[in-house]
PDB file of C-alpha atoms in Angstrom:
ATOM      1  CA  MET G   1      11.590 115.832  24.385  1.00  0.00           C
ATOM      2  CA  ALA G   2       9.150 114.144  22.049  1.00  0.00           C
ATOM      3  CA  VAL G   3       9.564 110.438  21.516  1.00  0.00           C
ATOM      4  CA  GLY G   4       9.334 109.345  17.850  1.00  0.00           C
ATOM      5  CA  ARG G   5       6.690 106.793  16.911  1.00  0.00           C
ATOM      6  CA  ARG G   6       7.898 103.252  16.603  1.00  0.00           C
ATOM      7  CA  PRO G   7       7.696 102.006  12.978  1.00  0.00           C
ATOM      8  CA  ILE G   8       5.040  99.370  12.248  1.00  0.00           C
ATOM      9  CA  PHE G   9       7.590  97.064  10.600  1.00  0.00           C
ATOM     10  CA  GLY G  10      11.114  96.583  11.820  1.00  0.00           C
ATOM     11  CA  GLU G  11      14.106  96.310   9.545  1.00  0.00           C
ATOM     12  CA  GLN G  12      13.862  92.522   9.365  1.00  0.00           C
ATOM     13  CA  GLN G  13      10.135  92.604   8.519  1.00  0.00           C
ATOM     14  CA  ARG G  14      10.714  95.217   5.797  1.00  0.00           C
ATOM     15  CA  PHE G  15      13.476  93.074   4.287  1.00  0.00           C
ATOM     16  CA  MET G  16      11.166  90.022   4.261  1.00  0.00           C
ATOM     17  CA  LEU G  17       8.387  92.036   2.596  1.00  0.00           C
ATOM     18  CA  PHE G  18      10.883  93.269   0.012  1.00  0.00           C
ATOM     19  CA  LEU G  19      11.843  89.676  -0.799  1.00  0.00           C
ATOM     20  CA  ILE G  20       8.274  88.443  -1.252  1.00  0.00           C
ATOM     21  CA  ALA G  21       7.037  91.568  -3.072  1.00  0.00           C
ATOM     22  CA  PRO G  22       7.933  90.334  -6.639  1.00  0.00           C
ATOM     23  CA  ALA G  23       6.176  86.986  -6.112  1.00  0.00           C
ATOM     24  CA  ALA G  24       3.184  88.694  -4.518  1.00  0.00           C
ATOM     25  CA  LEU G  25       2.963  91.140  -7.440  1.00  0.00           C
ATOM     26  CA  LEU G  26       3.075  88.314  -9.992  1.00  0.00           C
ATOM     27  CA  LEU G  27       0.417  86.407  -8.043  1.00  0.00           C
ATOM     28  CA  LEU G  28      -1.776  89.499  -7.969  1.00  0.00           C
ATOM     29  CA  LEU G  29      -1.387  90.255 -11.695  1.00  0.00           C
ATOM     30  CA  PHE G  30      -1.651  86.704 -13.076  1.00  0.00           C
ATOM     31  CA  GLN G  31      -3.945  85.007 -10.533  1.00  0.00           C
ATOM     32  CA  VAL G  32      -6.072  87.416  -8.534  1.00  0.00           C
ATOM     33  CA  VAL G  33      -6.820  89.956 -11.275  1.00  0.00           C
ATOM     34  CA  PRO G  34      -7.798  87.338 -13.943  1.00  0.00           C
ATOM     35  CA  ILE G  35     -10.057  85.594 -11.447  1.00  0.00           C
ATOM     36  CA  ALA G  36     -11.712  88.911 -10.597  1.00  0.00           C
ATOM     37  CA  ILE G  37     -12.196  89.718 -14.300  1.00  0.00           C
ATOM     38  CA  GLY G  38     -13.589  86.259 -14.960  1.00  0.00           C
ATOM     39  CA  ALA G  39     -15.974  86.508 -12.002  1.00  0.00           C
ATOM     40  CA  ASN G  40     -17.210  89.848 -13.283  1.00  0.00           C
ATOM     41  CA  ALA G  41     -17.681  88.446 -16.804  1.00  0.00           C
ATOM     42  CA  SER G  42     -19.688  85.492 -15.480  1.00  0.00           C
ATOM     43  CA  PHE G  43     -22.494  87.897 -14.454  1.00  0.00           C
ATOM     44  CA  ARG G  44     -22.647  89.665 -17.823  1.00  0.00           C
ATOM     45  CA  ASP G  45     -23.707  88.950 -21.382  1.00  0.00           C
ATOM     46  CA  TRP G  46     -20.133  89.202 -22.620  1.00  0.00           C
ATOM     47  CA  ALA G  47     -19.701  87.830 -26.134  1.00  0.00           C
ATOM     48  CA  LEU G  48     -16.814  88.820 -28.384  1.00  0.00           C
ATOM     49  CA  TYR G  49     -19.104  89.303 -31.370  1.00  0.00           C
ATOM     50  CA  ASN G  50     -21.441  91.542 -29.299  1.00  0.00           C
ATOM     51  CA  PRO G  51     -19.476  92.876 -26.293  1.00  0.00           C
ATOM     52  CA  LYS G  52     -22.176  94.961 -24.626  1.00  0.00           C
ATOM     53  CA  LYS G  53     -21.442  93.436 -21.219  1.00  0.00           C
ATOM     54  CA  ILE G  54     -25.049  93.634 -20.075  1.00  0.00           C
ATOM     55  CA  TRP G  55     -25.628  92.486 -16.500  1.00  0.00           C
ATOM     56  CA  VAL G  56     -27.548  89.175 -16.493  1.00  0.00           C
ATOM     57  CA  GLY G  57     -27.026  88.072 -12.896  1.00  0.00           C
ATOM     58  CA  LEU G  58     -26.992  84.289 -12.363  1.00  0.00           C
ATOM     59  CA  ALA G  59     -28.342  83.451 -15.846  1.00  0.00           C
ATOM     60  CA  HIS G  60     -25.043  81.961 -17.040  1.00  0.00           C
ATOM     61  CA  TYR G  61     -24.685  79.839 -13.911  1.00  0.00           C
ATOM     62  CA  GLU G  62     -28.231  78.535 -14.394  1.00  0.00           C
ATOM     63  CA  ALA G  63     -27.452  77.720 -18.026  1.00  0.00           C
ATOM     64  CA  VAL G  64     -24.327  75.781 -17.073  1.00  0.00           C
ATOM     65  CA  LEU G  65     -25.903  73.915 -14.167  1.00  0.00           C
ATOM     66  CA  THR G  66     -28.892  72.882 -16.270  1.00  0.00           C
ATOM     67  CA  ASP G  67     -26.912  71.999 -19.392  1.00  0.00           C
ATOM     68  CA  PRO G  68     -27.430  68.249 -20.060  1.00  0.00           C
ATOM     69  CA  ALA G  69     -23.964  68.007 -21.666  1.00  0.00           C
ATOM     70  CA  PHE G  70     -22.365  69.408 -18.533  1.00  0.00           C
ATOM     71  CA  LEU G  71     -24.315  67.201 -16.132  1.00  0.00           C
ATOM     72  CA  GLU G  72     -24.431  63.958 -18.135  1.00  0.00           C
ATOM     73  CA  VAL G  73     -21.137  63.981 -20.026  1.00  0.00           C
ATOM     74  CA  VAL G  74     -18.596  66.536 -18.781  1.00  0.00           C
ATOM     75  CA  LEU G  75     -18.820  66.015 -15.020  1.00  0.00           C
ATOM     76  CA  PRO G  76     -18.989  62.178 -15.182  1.00  0.00           C
ATOM     77  CA  ASN G  77     -16.070  62.140 -17.632  1.00  0.00           C
ATOM     78  CA  THR G  78     -14.013  64.488 -15.463  1.00  0.00           C
ATOM     79  CA  PHE G  79     -14.525  62.555 -12.224  1.00  0.00           C
ATOM     80  CA  LEU G  80     -14.027  59.213 -13.964  1.00  0.00           C
ATOM     81  CA  PHE G  81     -10.803  60.497 -15.515  1.00  0.00           C
ATOM     82  CA  MET G  82      -9.638  61.874 -12.171  1.00  0.00           C
ATOM     83  CA  VAL G  83     -10.275  58.646 -10.258  1.00  0.00           C
ATOM     84  CA  VAL G  84      -8.924  56.167 -12.855  1.00  0.00           C
ATOM     85  CA  SER G  85      -5.867  58.193 -13.841  1.00  0.00           C
ATOM     86  CA  VAL G  86      -4.830  58.894 -10.260  1.00  0.00           C
ATOM     87  CA  PHE G  87      -5.476  55.302  -9.105  1.00  0.00           C
ATOM     88  CA  GLY G  88      -3.689  53.841 -12.146  1.00  0.00           C
ATOM     89  CA  ALA G  89      -0.612  56.033 -11.807  1.00  0.00           C
ATOM     90  CA  LEU G  90      -0.541  55.351  -8.043  1.00  0.00           C
ATOM     91  CA  VAL G  91      -0.642  51.562  -8.477  1.00  0.00           C
ATOM     92  CA  VAL G  92       2.012  51.493 -11.199  1.00  0.00           C
ATOM     93  CA  GLY G  93       4.149  54.096  -9.433  1.00  0.00           C
ATOM     94  CA  LEU G  94       4.009  52.237  -6.114  1.00  0.00           C
ATOM     95  CA  SER G  95       4.927  48.954  -7.856  1.00  0.00           C
ATOM     96  CA  LEU G  96       7.937  50.562  -9.495  1.00  0.00           C
ATOM     97  CA  ALA G  97       8.964  52.264  -6.259  1.00  0.00           C
ATOM     98  CA  LEU G  98       8.918  48.903  -4.446  1.00  0.00           C
ATOM     99  CA  LEU G  99      11.086  47.391  -7.180  1.00  0.00           C
ATOM    100  CA  LEU G 100      13.534  50.273  -7.132  1.00  0.00           C
ATOM    101  CA  ASN G 101      13.754  50.218  -3.352  1.00  0.00           C
ATOM    102  CA  ARG G 102      15.859  47.080  -3.529  1.00  0.00           C
ATOM    103  CA  PRO G 103      19.371  47.446  -4.935  1.00  0.00           C
ATOM    104  CA  PHE G 104      20.134  45.613  -8.176  1.00  0.00           C
ATOM    105  CA  TRP G 105      22.577  45.865 -11.050  1.00  0.00           C
ATOM    106  CA  GLY G 106      21.721  48.758 -13.383  1.00  0.00           C
ATOM    107  CA  GLN G 107      19.437  50.446 -10.848  1.00  0.00           C
ATOM    108  CA  ARG G 108      20.590  53.948 -11.753  1.00  0.00           C
ATOM    109  CA  LEU G 109      20.015  53.286 -15.456  1.00  0.00           C
ATOM    110  CA  VAL G 110      16.477  52.034 -14.786  1.00  0.00           C
ATOM    111  CA  GLN G 111      15.733  55.098 -12.642  1.00  0.00           C
ATOM    112  CA  THR G 112      16.960  57.376 -15.416  1.00  0.00           C
ATOM    113  CA  ILE G 113      14.792  55.619 -18.008  1.00  0.00           C
ATOM    114  CA  LEU G 114      11.748  55.912 -15.746  1.00  0.00           C
ATOM    115  CA  LEU G 115      12.275  59.670 -15.610  1.00  0.00           C
ATOM    116  CA  VAL G 116      11.857  60.007 -19.383  1.00  0.00           C
ATOM    117  CA  PRO G 117       8.065  60.745 -19.270  1.00  0.00           C
ATOM    118  CA  LEU G 118       8.712  63.642 -16.880  1.00  0.00           C
ATOM    119  CA  MET G 119      10.900  65.247 -19.542  1.00  0.00           C
ATOM    120  CA  VAL G 120       8.270  65.003 -22.280  1.00  0.00           C
ATOM    121  CA  ALA G 121       5.727  67.800 -22.641  1.00  0.00           C
ATOM    122  CA  PRO G 122       2.122  66.532 -22.366  1.00  0.00           C
ATOM    123  CA  VAL G 123       1.283  67.859 -25.840  1.00  0.00           C
ATOM    124  CA  ILE G 124       4.252  65.965 -27.363  1.00  0.00           C
ATOM    125  CA  ALA G 125       3.188  62.792 -25.512  1.00  0.00           C
ATOM    126  CA  ALA G 126      -0.376  63.200 -26.773  1.00  0.00           C
ATOM    127  CA  ILE G 127       0.790  63.673 -30.372  1.00  0.00           C
ATOM    128  CA  MET G 128       2.974  60.567 -30.060  1.00  0.00           C
ATOM    129  CA  MET G 129       0.034  58.526 -28.739  1.00  0.00           C
ATOM    130  CA  ARG G 130      -2.257  59.856 -31.463  1.00  0.00           C
ATOM    131  CA  TRP G 131       0.124  58.583 -34.131  1.00  0.00           C
ATOM    132  CA  MET G 132       0.634  55.262 -32.346  1.00  0.00           C
ATOM    133  CA  PHE G 133      -3.132  54.616 -32.157  1.00  0.00           C
ATOM    134  CA  ASN G 134      -3.947  55.904 -35.648  1.00  0.00           C
ATOM    135  CA  ASP G 135      -6.393  53.422 -37.205  1.00  0.00           C
ATOM    136  CA  GLN G 136      -4.731  53.480 -40.631  1.00  0.00           C
ATOM    137  CA  PHE G 137      -0.974  53.485 -40.073  1.00  0.00           C
ATOM    138  CA  GLY G 138      -0.464  53.415 -36.300  1.00  0.00           C
ATOM    139  CA  ILE G 139       2.034  51.016 -34.822  1.00  0.00           C
ATOM    140  CA  VAL G 140      -0.545  49.516 -32.414  1.00  0.00           C
ATOM    141  CA  ASN G 141      -2.790  48.337 -35.252  1.00  0.00           C
ATOM    142  CA  ALA G 142       0.267  47.190 -37.179  1.00  0.00           C
ATOM    143  CA  VAL G 143       1.267  44.934 -34.301  1.00  0.00           C
ATOM    144  CA  LEU G 144      -2.271  43.615 -33.919  1.00  0.00           C
ATOM    145  CA  GLU G 145      -2.520  42.825 -37.612  1.00  0.00           C
ATOM    146  CA  GLY G 146       0.906  41.181 -37.489  1.00  0.00           C
ATOM    147  CA  LEU G 147      -0.456  38.882 -34.790  1.00  0.00           C
ATOM    148  CA  GLY G 148      -3.470  38.031 -36.943  1.00  0.00           C
ATOM    149  CA  LEU G 149      -5.895  40.262 -35.049  1.00  0.00           C
ATOM    150  CA  GLU G 150      -8.091  43.036 -36.410  1.00  0.00           C
ATOM    151  CA  GLY G 151      -7.057  46.639 -35.972  1.00  0.00           C
ATOM    152  CA  GLN G 152      -9.355  49.009 -34.116  1.00  0.00           C
ATOM    153  CA  PRO G 153     -10.443  52.599 -34.780  1.00  0.00           C
ATOM    154  CA  TRP G 154      -9.131  53.645 -31.365  1.00  0.00           C
ATOM    155  CA  LEU G 155      -9.788  57.362 -31.465  1.00  0.00           C
ATOM    156  CA  VAL G 156     -13.219  57.358 -33.115  1.00  0.00           C
ATOM    157  CA  GLN G 157     -14.982  55.294 -30.441  1.00  0.00           C
ATOM    158  CA  ARG G 158     -15.846  56.742 -27.047  1.00  0.00           C
ATOM    159  CA  TRP G 159     -14.390  54.248 -24.618  1.00  0.00           C
ATOM    160  CA  THR G 160     -11.309  53.303 -26.662  1.00  0.00           C
ATOM    161  CA  ALA G 161     -10.517  56.999 -27.114  1.00  0.00           C
ATOM    162  CA  PHE G 162     -11.064  57.552 -23.389  1.00  0.00           C
ATOM    163  CA  GLY G 163      -8.767  54.632 -22.684  1.00  0.00           C
ATOM    164  CA  VAL G 164      -6.003  56.139 -24.844  1.00  0.00           C
ATOM    165  CA  ILE G 165      -6.363  59.423 -22.908  1.00  0.00           C
ATOM    166  CA  LEU G 166      -6.097  57.574 -19.607  1.00  0.00           C
ATOM    167  CA  LEU G 167      -3.092  55.562 -20.828  1.00  0.00           C
ATOM    168  CA  THR G 168      -1.304  58.772 -21.852  1.00  0.00           C
ATOM    169  CA  ASP G 169      -1.989  60.480 -18.567  1.00  0.00           C
ATOM    170  CA  ILE G 170      -0.922  57.481 -16.494  1.00  0.00           C
ATOM    171  CA  TRP G 171       2.288  57.124 -18.518  1.00  0.00           C
ATOM    172  CA  LEU G 172       3.078  60.786 -17.939  1.00  0.00           C
ATOM    173  CA  TRP G 173       2.441  60.804 -14.196  1.00  0.00           C
ATOM    174  CA  THR G 174       3.680  57.387 -13.101  1.00  0.00           C
ATOM    175  CA  PRO G 175       7.323  58.613 -12.690  1.00  0.00           C
ATOM    176  CA  TRP G 176       6.101  61.416 -10.433  1.00  0.00           C
ATOM    177  CA  PHE G 177       4.414  58.929  -8.128  1.00  0.00           C
ATOM    178  CA  THR G 178       7.426  56.615  -8.333  1.00  0.00           C
ATOM    179  CA  LEU G 179       9.899  59.298  -7.244  1.00  0.00           C
ATOM    180  CA  LEU G 180       7.825  60.528  -4.300  1.00  0.00           C
ATOM    181  CA  LEU G 181       6.876  57.065  -3.094  1.00  0.00           C
ATOM    182  CA  LEU G 182      10.458  55.839  -3.470  1.00  0.00           C
ATOM    183  CA  ALA G 183      11.616  58.751  -1.312  1.00  0.00           C
ATOM    184  CA  GLY G 184       8.944  57.800   1.208  1.00  0.00           C
ATOM    185  CA  LEU G 185      10.016  54.142   1.217  1.00  0.00           C
ATOM    186  CA  GLN G 186      13.645  55.057   1.739  1.00  0.00           C
ATOM    187  CA  SER G 187      12.755  57.261   4.691  1.00  0.00           C
ATOM    188  CA  LEU G 188      10.918  54.483   6.558  1.00  0.00           C
ATOM    189  CA  PRO G 189      12.674  53.061   9.660  1.00  0.00           C
ATOM    190  CA  LYS G 190      14.489  49.781   9.050  1.00  0.00           C
ATOM    191  CA  GLU G 191      13.868  48.160  12.471  1.00  0.00           C
ATOM    192  CA  PRO G 192      10.270  46.945  11.895  1.00  0.00           C
ATOM    193  CA  PHE G 193      11.265  45.309   8.576  1.00  0.00           C
ATOM    194  CA  GLU G 194      14.300  43.638  10.139  1.00  0.00           C
ATOM    195  CA  ALA G 195      12.124  42.295  12.963  1.00  0.00           C
ATOM    196  CA  ALA G 196       9.579  40.973  10.436  1.00  0.00           C
ATOM    197  CA  GLU G 197      12.356  39.266   8.477  1.00  0.00           C
ATOM    198  CA  ILE G 198      13.646  37.579  11.623  1.00  0.00           C
ATOM    199  CA  ASP G 199      10.114  36.364  12.444  1.00  0.00           C
ATOM    200  CA  GLY G 200       9.764  34.923   8.938  1.00  0.00           C
ATOM    201  CA  THR G 201       6.833  37.148   7.973  1.00  0.00           C
ATOM    202  CA  SER G 202       5.717  36.756   4.364  1.00  0.00           C
ATOM    203  CA  THR G 203       6.399  39.501   1.849  1.00  0.00           C
ATOM    204  CA  TRP G 204       2.693  40.174   1.367  1.00  0.00           C
ATOM    205  CA  ARG G 205       2.047  40.588   5.099  1.00  0.00           C
ATOM    206  CA  VAL G 206       5.034  42.912   5.407  1.00  0.00           C
ATOM    207  CA  PHE G 207       3.623  44.992   2.558  1.00  0.00           C
ATOM    208  CA  THR G 208       0.055  45.125   3.913  1.00  0.00           C
ATOM    209  CA  HIS G 209       0.847  45.447   7.647  1.00  0.00           C
ATOM    210  CA  LEU G 210       4.039  47.514   7.620  1.00  0.00           C
ATOM    211  CA  THR G 211       4.815  49.233   4.322  1.00  0.00           C
ATOM    212  CA  LEU G 212       1.331  50.502   3.411  1.00  0.00           C
ATOM    213  CA  PRO G 213       0.362  51.812   6.881  1.00  0.00           C
ATOM    214  CA  MET G 214       3.690  53.589   7.325  1.00  0.00           C
ATOM    215  CA  LEU G 215       3.610  54.979   3.787  1.00  0.00           C
ATOM    216  CA  GLN G 216      -0.040  56.059   4.025  1.00  0.00           C
ATOM    217  CA  PRO G 217       0.581  59.798   4.743  1.00  0.00           C
ATOM    218  CA  VAL G 218       2.844  60.068   1.658  1.00  0.00           C
ATOM    219  CA  ILE G 219       0.297  58.251  -0.503  1.00  0.00           C
ATOM    220  CA  VAL G 220      -2.563  60.461   0.620  1.00  0.00           C
ATOM    221  CA  VAL G 221      -0.636  63.669  -0.010  1.00  0.00           C
ATOM    222  CA  CYS G 222       0.356  62.454  -3.514  1.00  0.00           C
ATOM    223  CA  VAL G 223      -3.218  61.481  -4.311  1.00  0.00           C
ATOM    224  CA  VAL G 224      -4.591  64.849  -3.145  1.00  0.00           C
ATOM    225  CA  ILE G 225      -2.130  66.904  -5.181  1.00  0.00           C
ATOM    226  CA  ARG G 226      -2.532  64.792  -8.313  1.00  0.00           C
ATOM    227  CA  ALA G 227      -6.333  64.598  -8.074  1.00  0.00           C
ATOM    228  CA  ILE G 228      -6.677  68.385  -7.960  1.00  0.00           C
ATOM    229  CA  ASP G 229      -4.339  68.692 -10.944  1.00  0.00           C
ATOM    230  CA  ALA G 230      -6.173  65.934 -12.876  1.00  0.00           C
ATOM    231  CA  PHE G 231      -9.455  67.821 -12.570  1.00  0.00           C
ATOM    232  CA  ARG G 232      -8.138  70.596 -14.767  1.00  0.00           C
ATOM    233  CA  THR G 233      -6.478  68.397 -17.432  1.00  0.00           C
ATOM    234  CA  PHE G 234      -6.750  70.006 -20.861  1.00  0.00           C
ATOM    235  CA  ASP G 235      -3.701  69.595 -23.089  1.00  0.00           C
ATOM    236  CA  ILE G 236      -3.615  65.850 -23.699  1.00  0.00           C
ATOM    237  CA  VAL G 237      -7.383  65.573 -24.238  1.00  0.00           C
ATOM    238  CA  TRP G 238      -7.468  68.530 -26.636  1.00  0.00           C
ATOM    239  CA  THR G 239      -4.491  67.152 -28.595  1.00  0.00           C
ATOM    240  CA  LEU G 240      -5.690  63.542 -28.731  1.00  0.00           C
ATOM    241  CA  THR G 241      -9.408  63.820 -29.368  1.00  0.00           C
ATOM    242  CA  GLY G 242     -10.515  67.436 -29.019  1.00  0.00           C
ATOM    243  CA  GLY G 243     -13.264  66.090 -26.767  1.00  0.00           C
ATOM    244  CA  GLY G 244     -14.539  63.770 -29.502  1.00  0.00           C
ATOM    245  CA  PRO G 245     -15.901  61.687 -31.001  1.00  0.00           C
ATOM    246  CA  GLY G 246     -18.722  64.149 -30.684  1.00  0.00           C
ATOM    247  CA  ARG G 247     -18.401  65.354 -27.095  1.00  0.00           C
ATOM    248  CA  SER G 248     -18.001  61.895 -25.581  1.00  0.00           C
ATOM    249  CA  THR G 249     -14.514  62.463 -24.094  1.00  0.00           C
ATOM    250  CA  GLU G 250     -14.975  66.119 -23.174  1.00  0.00           C
ATOM    251  CA  LEU G 251     -13.645  67.097 -19.748  1.00  0.00           C
ATOM    252  CA  PHE G 252     -14.403  70.187 -17.688  1.00  0.00           C
ATOM    253  CA  SER G 253     -11.487  72.268 -18.951  1.00  0.00           C
ATOM    254  CA  LEU G 254     -12.479  71.644 -22.573  1.00  0.00           C
ATOM    255  CA  TYR G 255     -16.091  72.548 -21.782  1.00  0.00           C
ATOM    256  CA  ALA G 256     -15.107  75.954 -20.413  1.00  0.00           C
ATOM    257  CA  TYR G 257     -12.610  76.496 -23.233  1.00  0.00           C
ATOM    258  CA  VAL G 258     -15.156  75.726 -25.975  1.00  0.00           C
ATOM    259  CA  LEU G 259     -17.724  78.068 -24.470  1.00  0.00           C
ATOM    260  CA  ALA G 260     -15.296  80.959 -24.031  1.00  0.00           C
ATOM    261  CA  PHE G 261     -12.945  80.715 -27.054  1.00  0.00           C
ATOM    262  CA  LEU G 262     -14.779  78.694 -29.702  1.00  0.00           C
ATOM    263  CA  ASN G 263     -18.333  79.859 -29.084  1.00  0.00           C
ATOM    264  CA  LEU G 264     -16.911  83.308 -28.149  1.00  0.00           C
ATOM    265  CA  ASP G 265     -19.213  83.492 -25.127  1.00  0.00           C
ATOM    266  CA  LEU G 266     -16.899  84.786 -22.427  1.00  0.00           C
ATOM    267  CA  GLY G 267     -19.724  85.254 -19.917  1.00  0.00           C
ATOM    268  CA  ARG G 268     -20.918  81.655 -19.972  1.00  0.00           C
ATOM    269  CA  GLY G 269     -17.372  80.301 -20.267  1.00  0.00           C
ATOM    270  CA  SER G 270     -16.373  82.309 -17.190  1.00  0.00           C
ATOM    271  CA  ALA G 271     -19.391  80.998 -15.294  1.00  0.00           C
ATOM    272  CA  ALA G 272     -18.401  77.428 -16.204  1.00  0.00           C
ATOM    273  CA  ALA G 273     -14.867  78.109 -14.975  1.00  0.00           C
ATOM    274  CA  ILE G 274     -16.163  79.506 -11.671  1.00  0.00           C
ATOM    275  CA  VAL G 275     -18.450  76.505 -11.196  1.00  0.00           C
ATOM    276  CA  GLY G 276     -15.529  74.154 -11.830  1.00  0.00           C
ATOM    277  CA  GLY G 277     -13.344  76.143  -9.441  1.00  0.00           C
ATOM    278  CA  LEU G 278     -15.983  75.806  -6.696  1.00  0.00           C
ATOM    279  CA  ILE G 279     -16.323  72.082  -7.342  1.00  0.00           C
ATOM    280  CA  ILE G 280     -12.587  71.460  -7.076  1.00  0.00           C
ATOM    281  CA  LEU G 281     -12.464  73.718  -4.005  1.00  0.00           C
ATOM    282  CA  VAL G 282     -14.979  71.497  -2.252  1.00  0.00           C
ATOM    283  CA  VAL G 283     -13.180  68.362  -3.384  1.00  0.00           C
ATOM    284  CA  GLY G 284      -9.834  69.792  -2.289  1.00  0.00           C
ATOM    285  CA  ILE G 285     -11.141  70.763   1.169  1.00  0.00           C
ATOM    286  CA  GLY G 286     -12.524  67.251   1.636  1.00  0.00           C
ATOM    287  CA  MET G 287      -9.224  65.712   0.600  1.00  0.00           C
ATOM    288  CA  TYR G 288      -7.155  67.968   2.838  1.00  0.00           C
ATOM    289  CA  ARG G 289      -9.385  67.035   5.758  1.00  0.00           C
ATOM    290  CA  LEU G 290      -8.660  63.414   4.891  1.00  0.00           C
ATOM    291  CA  VAL G 291      -4.950  64.172   4.883  1.00  0.00           C
ATOM    292  CA  ASP G 292      -5.225  65.853   8.288  1.00  0.00           C
ATOM    293  CA  ARG G 293      -7.135  62.898   9.704  1.00  0.00           C
ATOM    294  CA  VAL G 294      -4.606  60.400   8.307  1.00  0.00           C
ATOM    295  CA  THR G 295      -1.556  62.292   9.536  1.00  0.00           C
ATOM    296  CA  LYS G 296      -3.042  62.631  13.058  1.00  0.00           C
ATOM    297  CA  SER G 297      -4.088  58.999  13.300  1.00  0.00           C
TER     298      SER G 297
END
């Protein structure tokens, strides 16, 4: 009597594949396929006004990597934005988490108010900031003039405009850091802090020698996730300044967007996107290795 072949997947494995199939299909259609199309376009002369799709090899990559605007403005702006926005939101978020970690009257109300930025879309927040820092009738200049100071053209100067962008991003992401760090603080063991209190250790030494070292894995994970996300920031910069004045506040995402959808050069825009993806891949791998080293230490 012939023995039937054993199926490759058992009933449980088939059920698991059935459950993940919709998510895998969406990932394939909206992530893998667009990346493949973009990679193909980056090797071709693919312009919407002349879509011949002629193979040009690495010409677009060479054009991007030798573009002075990309090397001298876009990349420095992007990394400066990533470092300052992440560090600023981390410092403010950690400070608020330390304050909220101690019970006080109205704590729930304060926590609810701190969550407000998480409920605001980045574009709405950027529009709000643009009106606040308007040089003619913005509330910031109105307050300065009320105090006898001179109003500033905030969004038409490079560093003041860049500062407004950073302020908006930090305001949006501080509650995210606060929530995660507060959860980390509340999960720390109480015994070391009780022993330090009995020994009369100062608050600063408790923070630097107990809280920070024990909270370090949570901080590193938050920084890694936020830094990768900050590299691709587009919405608030486009809404606030459009990369201006000139191109002085242009970040990487705007650079690729302008090439592909304003200059209608999909080939070069795709090459810029691939270059940016490779850069953030290298940065992400380095950060994840840092996370692994910290968690094992």
